[in-house]
Short mmCIF file of C-alpha atoms in Angstrom, two decimals:
data_model
loop_
_atom_site.label_atom_id
_atom_site.label_comp_id
_atom_site.label_asym_id
_atom_site.label_seq_id
_atom_site.Cartn_x
_atom_site.Cartn_y
_atom_site.Cartn_z
CA MET A 1 -24.09 1.45 -6.97
CA GLU A 2 -27.46 0.82 -9.04
CA ARG A 3 -25.92 1.92 -12.07
CA GLN A 4 -22.78 0.35 -11.86
CA PHE A 5 -24.33 -3.08 -11.08
CA HIS A 6 -27.49 -2.58 -13.11
CA GLY A 7 -28.46 -6.06 -15.25
CA ILE A 8 -26.02 -8.04 -12.45
CA ASP A 9 -28.20 -9.89 -10.35
CA ASN A 10 -25.55 -12.44 -9.48
CA ALA A 11 -23.13 -10.46 -7.80
CA PRO A 12 -25.23 -9.24 -4.53
CA HIS A 13 -21.77 -10.02 -2.45
CA LEU A 14 -19.77 -7.88 -4.85
CA LYS A 15 -22.29 -5.04 -4.45
CA ASP A 16 -22.54 -5.05 -0.72
CA GLY A 17 -18.79 -5.33 -0.56
CA LEU A 18 -18.24 -2.05 -2.75
CA ARG A 19 -21.06 -0.40 -0.63
CA LYS A 20 -19.46 -0.96 2.39
CA ASP A 21 -15.88 -0.08 1.35
CA LEU A 22 -16.97 3.34 -0.43
CA ARG A 23 -18.99 3.87 3.17
CA ARG A 24 -15.87 3.26 5.04
CA ARG A 25 -13.42 5.39 2.64
CA ALA A 26 -16.26 8.37 2.90
CA THR A 27 -16.48 7.99 7.06
CA LYS A 28 -12.62 8.31 6.83
CA ALA A 29 -12.21 10.95 4.60
CA PHE A 30 -15.13 13.07 6.41
CA ARG A 31 -13.42 12.87 9.81
CA SER A 32 -10.26 13.96 8.04
CA GLY A 33 -11.87 17.12 7.07
CA GLY A 34 -13.41 15.99 3.56
CA ILE A 35 -16.11 18.15 2.91
CA GLU A 36 -17.03 16.70 -1.23
CA LEU A 37 -16.45 13.34 -2.50
CA TYR A 38 -16.64 12.90 -6.39
CA LEU A 39 -16.49 9.58 -8.44
CA SER A 40 -16.32 9.01 -11.80
CA LEU A 41 -18.73 7.03 -13.56
CA GLN A 42 -17.86 8.34 -17.04
CA GLU A 43 -17.72 5.34 -19.27
CA VAL A 44 -15.74 4.49 -22.66
CA GLY A 45 -17.03 1.80 -24.35
CA PRO A 46 -17.49 -0.81 -21.84
CA PHE A 47 -14.94 0.30 -19.56
CA THR A 48 -15.89 2.70 -16.60
CA ILE A 49 -12.97 5.12 -15.86
CA PRO A 50 -12.15 5.05 -12.41
CA ALA A 51 -11.10 8.46 -10.83
CA SER A 52 -12.07 10.43 -7.55
CA LEU A 53 -11.98 13.77 -6.35
CA LEU A 54 -11.78 14.49 -2.18
CA VAL A 55 -12.12 18.09 -1.36
CA THR A 56 -10.74 18.43 2.08
CA LEU A 57 -10.86 21.97 4.32
CA ALA A 58 -7.44 21.89 6.13
CA PRO A 59 -7.34 24.80 8.70
CA LEU A 60 -4.07 25.88 9.69
CA ARG A 61 -3.07 24.92 13.07
CA HIS A 62 -0.64 28.02 13.61
CA ARG A 63 -1.86 31.76 13.75
CA GLU A 64 0.12 32.85 10.95
CA ALA A 65 0.12 32.00 6.95
CA LEU A 66 1.96 29.10 5.81
CA PRO A 67 4.07 30.35 2.77
CA LEU A 68 3.78 28.11 -0.35
CA GLU A 69 7.10 27.64 -0.71
CA ALA A 70 7.76 26.16 2.77
CA LEU A 71 4.77 23.93 2.25
CA ALA A 72 6.31 23.02 -1.29
CA GLN A 73 9.44 22.27 0.12
CA ALA A 74 7.98 19.95 3.13
CA LEU A 75 6.16 18.12 0.78
CA ALA A 76 8.80 17.78 -1.52
CA ARG A 77 11.17 15.72 1.30
CA ASP A 78 9.72 12.85 -0.10
CA GLY A 79 11.46 11.91 -3.24
CA GLU A 80 8.66 10.22 -4.48
CA ARG A 81 6.81 12.91 -5.71
CA SER A 82 6.88 15.95 -8.21
CA VAL A 83 6.16 19.17 -6.25
CA SER A 84 5.89 22.75 -7.93
CA ILE A 85 4.08 25.75 -7.47
CA GLU A 86 1.30 26.70 -9.92
CA GLU A 87 -0.90 29.53 -11.36
CA LEU A 88 -4.32 28.50 -10.95
CA ASN A 89 -7.54 31.16 -11.77
CA SER A 90 -8.11 30.64 -8.17
CA GLY A 91 -4.66 31.92 -7.13
CA THR A 92 -1.08 30.45 -6.35
CA ALA A 93 -1.09 26.72 -5.32
CA VAL A 94 0.79 23.87 -4.45
CA ARG A 95 0.80 20.86 -7.10
CA VAL A 96 1.90 17.60 -6.19
CA ARG A 97 1.88 14.33 -8.36
CA LYS A 98 2.91 10.75 -7.37
CA LEU A 99 2.74 7.39 -8.75
CA THR A 100 1.96 4.90 -5.80
CA PRO A 101 2.40 1.13 -5.85
CA GLN A 102 -0.75 -1.04 -5.38
CA GLY A 103 -1.22 -4.69 -5.61
CA ASP A 104 -2.70 -7.37 -3.54
CA ASP A 105 0.65 -8.10 -2.00
CA GLU A 106 4.20 -8.32 -2.42
CA THR A 107 4.08 -11.68 -4.49
CA SER A 108 1.08 -10.48 -6.79
CA GLU A 109 1.92 -10.39 -10.38
CA SER A 110 -0.92 -7.60 -11.43
CA SER A 111 0.77 -4.82 -9.01
CA TYR A 112 0.61 -1.26 -10.60
CA ASN A 113 0.62 2.40 -10.09
CA SER A 114 -1.96 4.79 -8.72
CA LEU A 115 -2.18 8.24 -9.39
CA SER A 116 -2.39 11.16 -7.34
CA VAL A 117 -2.39 14.73 -8.02
CA GLU A 118 -2.75 17.05 -5.06
CA TYR A 119 -3.54 20.97 -5.23
CA HIS A 120 -3.34 22.88 -1.89
CA ILE A 121 -4.70 25.97 -2.44
CA PRO A 122 -5.03 28.91 -0.01
CA VAL A 123 -8.45 29.82 1.39
CA PRO A 124 -8.57 34.13 0.56
CA GLY A 125 -9.43 35.51 4.37
CA ALA A 126 -8.88 32.38 6.33
CA MET A 127 -6.25 30.57 7.77
CA ALA A 128 -6.92 27.45 5.79
CA PHE A 129 -6.03 25.38 2.65
CA LEU A 130 -8.60 23.77 0.32
CA LEU A 131 -7.01 20.45 -0.66
CA LEU A 132 -8.01 18.70 -3.89
CA SER A 133 -7.00 15.14 -3.71
CA PHE A 134 -7.44 13.49 -7.20
CA SER A 135 -6.61 9.98 -7.84
CA THR A 136 -7.10 7.14 -10.53
CA PRO A 137 -5.65 3.57 -10.86
CA LEU A 138 -4.82 3.82 -14.39
CA GLU A 139 -1.20 4.18 -14.80
CA PRO A 140 -1.03 3.57 -18.92
CA ILE A 141 -3.17 6.82 -19.15
CA ALA A 142 -1.78 8.74 -16.36
CA ASP A 143 -0.71 11.96 -17.97
CA ALA A 144 -3.92 12.24 -19.56
CA MET A 145 -5.70 11.91 -16.44
CA ALA A 146 -3.11 14.27 -14.75
CA GLU A 147 -4.31 16.87 -17.65
CA LEU A 148 -7.89 16.31 -17.06
CA PHE A 149 -7.26 16.71 -13.02
CA ASP A 150 -5.20 19.86 -13.56
CA ALA A 151 -8.19 21.40 -15.95
CA ILE A 152 -10.67 20.66 -12.94
CA ALA A 153 -8.23 22.54 -10.46
CA GLY A 154 -7.49 25.12 -12.97
CA SER A 155 -11.42 25.96 -13.28
CA LEU A 156 -11.75 26.91 -9.36
CA THR A 157 -12.34 30.16 -8.65
CA TRP A 158 -13.56 31.95 -5.37
CA THR A 159 -17.00 33.88 -5.18
CA GLU A 160 -17.89 36.88 -2.50
#
């Protein structure tokens, strides 16, 4: 927060509001199983590239393993998303890519789509999935951001 608002003294209400919103979102993510949250502070010229990664541990509610094909089919029922099964360094995973309309309200002229890319990765030796949830509001560079998200997910490996 301090880094993003460095040198801006006339916006304490914005800084406070952003801090409260970030804490609210982090608390909600933690209550839903979130174990790590990463925020991009990468800058290109005067612009910050907004992106996030939420890592969630999702235990299965059943005693038997969930086949990835069944998970992919269930996630694909919503026709608004692209679902595939991918091979990563960490093993086979289900990848979900979706553009979600954003905006202040239905009459807003400043509507845009945010990109989300999720990876559902089975945790070896556990009845759980590791869910990597990436997002960015930068639709104009969605494909490049998706490539970045894919590279990060592809770098995950398990150690003993």
